[in-house]
Short mmCIF file of C-alpha atoms in Angstrom, two decimals:
data_model
loop_
_atom_site.label_atom_id
_atom_site.label_comp_id
_atom_site.label_asym_id
_atom_site.label_seq_id
_atom_site.Cartn_x
_atom_site.Cartn_y
_atom_site.Cartn_z
CA UNK A 440 -3.41 15.72 -14.10
CA UNK A 441 -4.89 11.89 -14.28
CA UNK A 442 -3.69 9.68 -11.65
CA UNK A 443 -3.05 5.85 -11.82
CA UNK A 444 -5.99 4.20 -13.41
CA UNK A 445 -6.82 0.28 -13.50
CA UNK A 446 -9.35 -1.49 -15.39
CA UNK A 447 -11.65 -3.31 -14.88
CA UNK A 448 -12.93 -2.25 -11.70
CA UNK A 449 -14.57 -5.34 -10.86
CA UNK A 450 -13.99 -8.77 -12.49
CA UNK A 451 -15.91 -11.77 -11.41
CA UNK A 452 -14.52 -14.76 -13.23
CA UNK A 453 -15.15 -18.75 -12.78
CA UNK A 454 -12.38 -20.79 -11.41
CA UNK A 455 -9.56 -22.34 -14.06
CA UNK A 456 -10.31 -19.25 -16.31
CA UNK A 457 -7.51 -16.91 -17.28
CA UNK A 458 -7.88 -12.84 -16.40
CA UNK A 459 -5.86 -9.64 -17.44
CA UNK A 460 -5.86 -6.77 -15.31
CA UNK A 461 -4.52 -3.41 -16.68
CA UNK A 462 -2.84 -0.38 -15.05
CA UNK A 463 -2.22 3.00 -16.38
CA UNK A 464 0.28 4.62 -14.55
CA UNK A 465 0.71 8.21 -14.06
CA UNK A 466 2.22 9.95 -17.48
CA UNK A 467 6.14 10.19 -17.00
CA UNK A 468 6.56 7.69 -14.11
CA UNK A 469 9.22 5.54 -14.89
CA UNK A 470 8.60 2.90 -11.74
CA UNK A 471 5.58 0.60 -11.65
CA UNK A 472 4.48 -1.54 -8.97
CA UNK A 473 1.58 -4.27 -8.52
CA UNK A 474 0.20 -5.18 -4.92
CA UNK A 475 -2.47 -7.78 -3.67
CA UNK A 476 -4.90 -6.71 -0.91
CA UNK A 477 -6.71 -9.56 0.60
CA UNK A 478 -8.52 -10.40 3.89
CA UNK A 479 -6.07 -12.99 4.68
CA UNK A 480 -2.95 -11.70 3.94
CA UNK A 481 -3.20 -7.96 3.94
CA UNK A 482 -1.33 -5.74 1.45
CA UNK A 483 1.38 -7.88 -0.22
CA UNK A 484 3.93 -6.53 -3.12
CA UNK A 485 3.75 -8.85 -6.10
CA UNK A 486 6.18 -7.26 -8.88
CA UNK A 487 7.77 -4.05 -9.73
CA UNK A 488 8.94 -2.50 -13.11
CA UNK A 489 11.56 0.19 -13.82
CA UNK A 490 10.66 0.81 -17.27
CA UNK A 491 9.84 -2.18 -19.15
CA UNK A 492 11.91 -4.33 -17.04
CA UNK A 493 10.95 -6.17 -13.72
CA UNK A 494 14.26 -6.42 -11.70
CA UNK A 495 11.99 -7.44 -8.54
CA UNK A 496 9.50 -10.54 -9.23
CA UNK A 497 9.72 -11.75 -5.78
CA UNK A 498 5.92 -11.23 -4.77
CA UNK A 499 4.43 -13.25 -7.38
CA UNK A 500 2.47 -16.23 -5.66
CA UNK A 501 3.02 -18.77 -8.32
CA UNK A 502 3.82 -19.42 -11.81
CA UNK A 503 0.35 -18.75 -12.73
CA UNK A 504 0.95 -14.89 -12.26
CA UNK A 505 3.02 -12.94 -14.74
CA UNK A 506 3.14 -9.31 -15.70
CA UNK A 507 4.38 -7.33 -18.36
CA UNK A 508 5.11 -3.73 -19.16
CA UNK A 509 5.22 -2.12 -22.80
CA UNK A 510 6.40 1.41 -23.76
CA UNK A 511 7.47 2.13 -20.49
CA UNK A 512 3.85 2.84 -19.62
CA UNK A 513 0.57 0.39 -19.39
CA UNK A 514 1.13 -2.81 -17.03
CA UNK A 515 -0.89 -5.99 -17.55
CA UNK A 516 -0.91 -8.53 -14.72
CA UNK A 517 -2.48 -12.06 -16.02
CA UNK A 518 -3.46 -14.65 -13.80
CA UNK A 519 -3.87 -18.00 -15.52
CA UNK A 520 -6.24 -20.61 -14.34
CA UNK A 521 -7.51 -18.64 -11.57
CA UNK A 522 -8.14 -20.36 -8.19
CA UNK A 523 -10.38 -18.91 -5.29
CA UNK A 524 -7.87 -18.00 -3.33
CA UNK A 525 -6.81 -15.35 -6.12
CA UNK A 526 -9.69 -13.42 -5.08
CA UNK A 527 -8.42 -9.87 -3.99
CA UNK A 528 -7.94 -6.11 -4.79
CA UNK A 529 -5.18 -5.99 -7.20
CA UNK A 530 -3.51 -2.33 -6.62
CA UNK A 531 -1.22 -0.69 -9.05
CA UNK A 532 0.86 1.89 -8.24
CA UNK A 533 3.51 4.44 -9.63
CA UNK A 534 6.34 6.67 -8.80
CA UNK A 535 8.25 9.35 -10.84
CA UNK A 536 11.51 7.30 -10.40
CA UNK A 537 12.88 4.47 -9.06
CA UNK A 538 14.38 6.64 -6.07
CA UNK A 539 11.07 8.52 -5.60
CA UNK A 540 9.88 6.73 -2.57
CA UNK A 541 6.31 8.46 -3.40
CA UNK A 542 3.98 6.24 -4.63
CA UNK A 543 0.82 6.96 -6.29
CA UNK A 544 -1.96 4.45 -5.96
CA UNK A 545 -4.89 3.69 -8.42
CA UNK A 546 -8.22 2.40 -7.22
CA UNK A 547 -7.72 -1.12 -7.38
CA UNK A 548 -9.56 -3.94 -9.61
CA UNK A 549 -11.67 -6.02 -7.34
CA UNK A 550 -11.15 -9.48 -8.46
CA UNK A 551 -13.78 -12.32 -7.33
CA UNK A 552 -13.02 -16.04 -8.28
CA UNK A 553 -16.27 -18.31 -8.15
CA UNK B 259 13.53 -9.71 6.32
CA UNK B 260 11.24 -6.59 7.11
CA UNK B 261 8.15 -6.60 8.81
CA UNK B 262 5.54 -4.53 10.25
CA UNK B 263 2.97 -4.72 13.28
CA UNK B 264 0.04 -2.75 13.59
CA UNK B 265 -0.82 -3.53 17.36
CA UNK B 266 -4.40 -2.64 16.90
CA UNK B 267 -6.80 -3.74 14.31
CA UNK B 268 -9.61 -1.20 15.17
CA UNK B 269 -9.21 2.10 16.99
CA UNK B 270 -12.87 3.33 18.07
CA UNK B 271 -12.35 7.00 19.36
CA UNK B 272 -15.23 10.06 19.51
CA UNK B 273 -14.88 13.06 17.74
CA UNK B 274 -12.31 15.55 18.89
CA UNK B 275 -10.58 13.33 20.97
CA UNK B 276 -6.92 12.39 20.52
CA UNK B 277 -6.03 9.24 18.73
CA UNK B 278 -2.66 6.98 18.37
CA UNK B 279 -2.45 4.39 16.07
CA UNK B 280 0.77 2.04 16.97
CA UNK B 281 3.15 0.71 14.29
CA UNK B 282 6.48 -1.25 14.93
CA UNK B 283 8.75 -2.56 12.60
CA UNK B 284 11.66 -4.97 12.16
CA UNK B 285 14.23 -4.85 10.01
CA UNK B 286 18.41 -5.30 10.28
CA UNK B 287 18.91 -2.34 7.82
CA UNK B 288 17.64 1.24 7.25
CA UNK B 289 14.36 1.95 6.21
CA UNK B 290 12.28 4.30 5.14
CA UNK B 291 8.66 4.69 6.85
CA UNK B 292 5.06 5.66 5.55
CA UNK B 293 1.91 5.87 6.73
CA UNK B 294 -0.97 5.45 4.16
CA UNK B 295 -4.64 6.10 4.75
CA UNK B 296 -7.38 4.25 2.51
CA UNK B 297 -10.97 6.17 3.03
CA UNK B 298 -14.24 4.18 2.27
CA UNK B 299 -14.41 3.05 -1.52
CA UNK B 300 -11.02 4.92 -2.38
CA UNK B 301 -7.58 3.94 -3.12
CA UNK B 302 -4.29 4.44 -0.83
CA UNK B 303 -3.31 7.60 -0.14
CA UNK B 304 0.47 8.66 1.09
CA UNK B 305 -0.59 10.47 4.57
CA UNK B 306 3.38 11.23 5.72
CA UNK B 307 7.05 9.66 5.25
CA UNK B 308 10.12 9.36 7.01
CA UNK B 309 13.24 9.38 4.69
CA UNK B 310 15.45 11.19 6.96
CA UNK B 311 16.33 14.47 9.08
CA UNK B 312 14.00 15.38 11.58
CA UNK B 313 12.39 12.28 13.49
CA UNK B 314 8.96 13.99 13.46
CA UNK B 315 7.14 14.70 10.60
CA UNK B 316 3.28 16.14 10.06
CA UNK B 317 0.85 15.73 7.45
CA UNK B 318 -1.24 18.76 5.87
CA UNK B 319 -4.55 17.51 7.78
CA UNK B 320 -3.31 17.63 11.21
CA UNK B 321 -1.61 13.93 11.48
CA UNK B 322 2.06 13.70 13.15
CA UNK B 323 4.22 10.46 13.20
CA UNK B 324 7.57 10.11 15.31
CA UNK B 325 10.50 7.97 14.08
CA UNK B 326 11.90 6.30 17.07
CA UNK B 327 15.30 4.40 16.06
CA UNK B 328 15.72 2.77 19.81
CA UNK B 329 12.25 1.30 19.95
CA UNK B 330 11.76 0.89 16.08
CA UNK B 331 8.42 2.44 16.20
CA UNK B 332 6.69 4.99 14.02
CA UNK B 333 3.46 5.91 15.82
CA UNK B 334 0.91 8.10 14.19
CA UNK B 335 -1.04 10.55 16.55
CA UNK B 336 -3.86 13.44 16.05
CA UNK B 337 -4.45 15.67 18.89
CA UNK B 338 -8.17 15.67 17.66
CA UNK B 339 -9.97 13.81 15.11
CA UNK B 340 -12.92 14.56 13.00
CA UNK B 341 -15.66 12.40 11.42
CA UNK B 342 -13.87 12.65 8.12
CA UNK B 343 -10.62 10.89 9.32
CA UNK B 344 -12.62 7.62 9.57
CA UNK B 345 -10.66 5.28 7.34
CA UNK B 346 -8.27 2.52 7.28
CA UNK B 347 -4.55 3.46 7.96
CA UNK B 348 -1.46 1.43 7.07
CA UNK B 349 1.93 1.53 8.47
CA UNK B 350 4.99 0.63 5.88
CA UNK B 351 8.52 0.37 5.37
CA UNK B 352 10.68 0.23 2.28
CA UNK B 353 14.54 -0.88 2.58
CA UNK B 354 16.51 1.96 1.18
CA UNK B 355 17.71 0.98 -2.12
CA UNK B 356 14.66 -0.99 -2.64
CA UNK B 357 11.20 0.73 -3.70
CA UNK B 358 8.82 -2.23 -2.80
CA UNK B 359 6.44 -1.22 0.30
CA UNK B 360 5.84 -3.66 2.92
CA UNK B 361 2.79 -3.20 4.70
CA UNK B 362 1.21 -3.74 8.04
CA UNK B 363 -2.12 -5.35 8.46
CA UNK B 364 -3.72 -1.90 8.78
CA UNK B 365 -5.77 -0.14 11.80
CA UNK B 366 -9.49 0.66 10.96
CA UNK B 367 -9.82 4.25 12.83
CA UNK B 368 -13.63 4.86 13.51
CA UNK B 369 -14.57 8.18 14.75
CA UNK B 370 -18.04 8.82 16.44
CA UNK B 371 -20.00 11.65 17.06
#
C-alpha cells in the first residue's frame, strides 16, 4: 500500500513569506507526527496529532509555526514570516494508533529560505 | 528530560568487517529504544526496536542491538557489513506513554570496498 506522502518535495521561498507543507499519512493511521531535520539541530520533534487533536505541540519552535489536521487524515504545517533558520527538511510520520510505537516516515519536504 | 548521545558522527569501515555504532541515552523513566536508518536520498526507516522482553533485538538484514539498562546503552552491531549498508543511522528513544521520538545526532556509516 501507499506510504506517507509529503508535498512539495522541495520548496524555496523568500525570507518573510508564508509556506504550507502537506502530509498525507498512511490510510487508517490515527497518529501523525511532524519532525524537523536540520544541520545544526539534528532531528527534532515538532508536534503530534491523535485524530484531529494535537495533545503535544511542545516542539514548535515559535508562534510562527502552526499545524492542523482535518478529517483525521491530511495535515498541514504552516510557517509564517519564514526566516533563514527555518531552512530544514520537514518530516512527517504516522502510526496506526497512539500506542503503536512504529512510526512510518515520509520522504520529507526540503525547505530553503533565501 | 530524555536525551540520546551517539558517540560517533562518522564510522568508516571496509566491506565484510564488523561494525558497532554506539548509542547512550539518559532518562529518569522507562523508555522504548529504536534504531532508524536513512539511506542516501531516502526517508527514515525503522531498523529495529526494543520495547520489552529479550534485551537482544535483531533486524531482517543482519543488524542487532542490545539494550543494557545498567549502562543505558543500545549499541547497534553487524558482524559483516555490505556496501549497501552505507547510510546514516539514528538512535531514538520514546518515553512509555508518550509517542514522540527523541533522536540522537546520527552516525554516518560509510562502507568501503
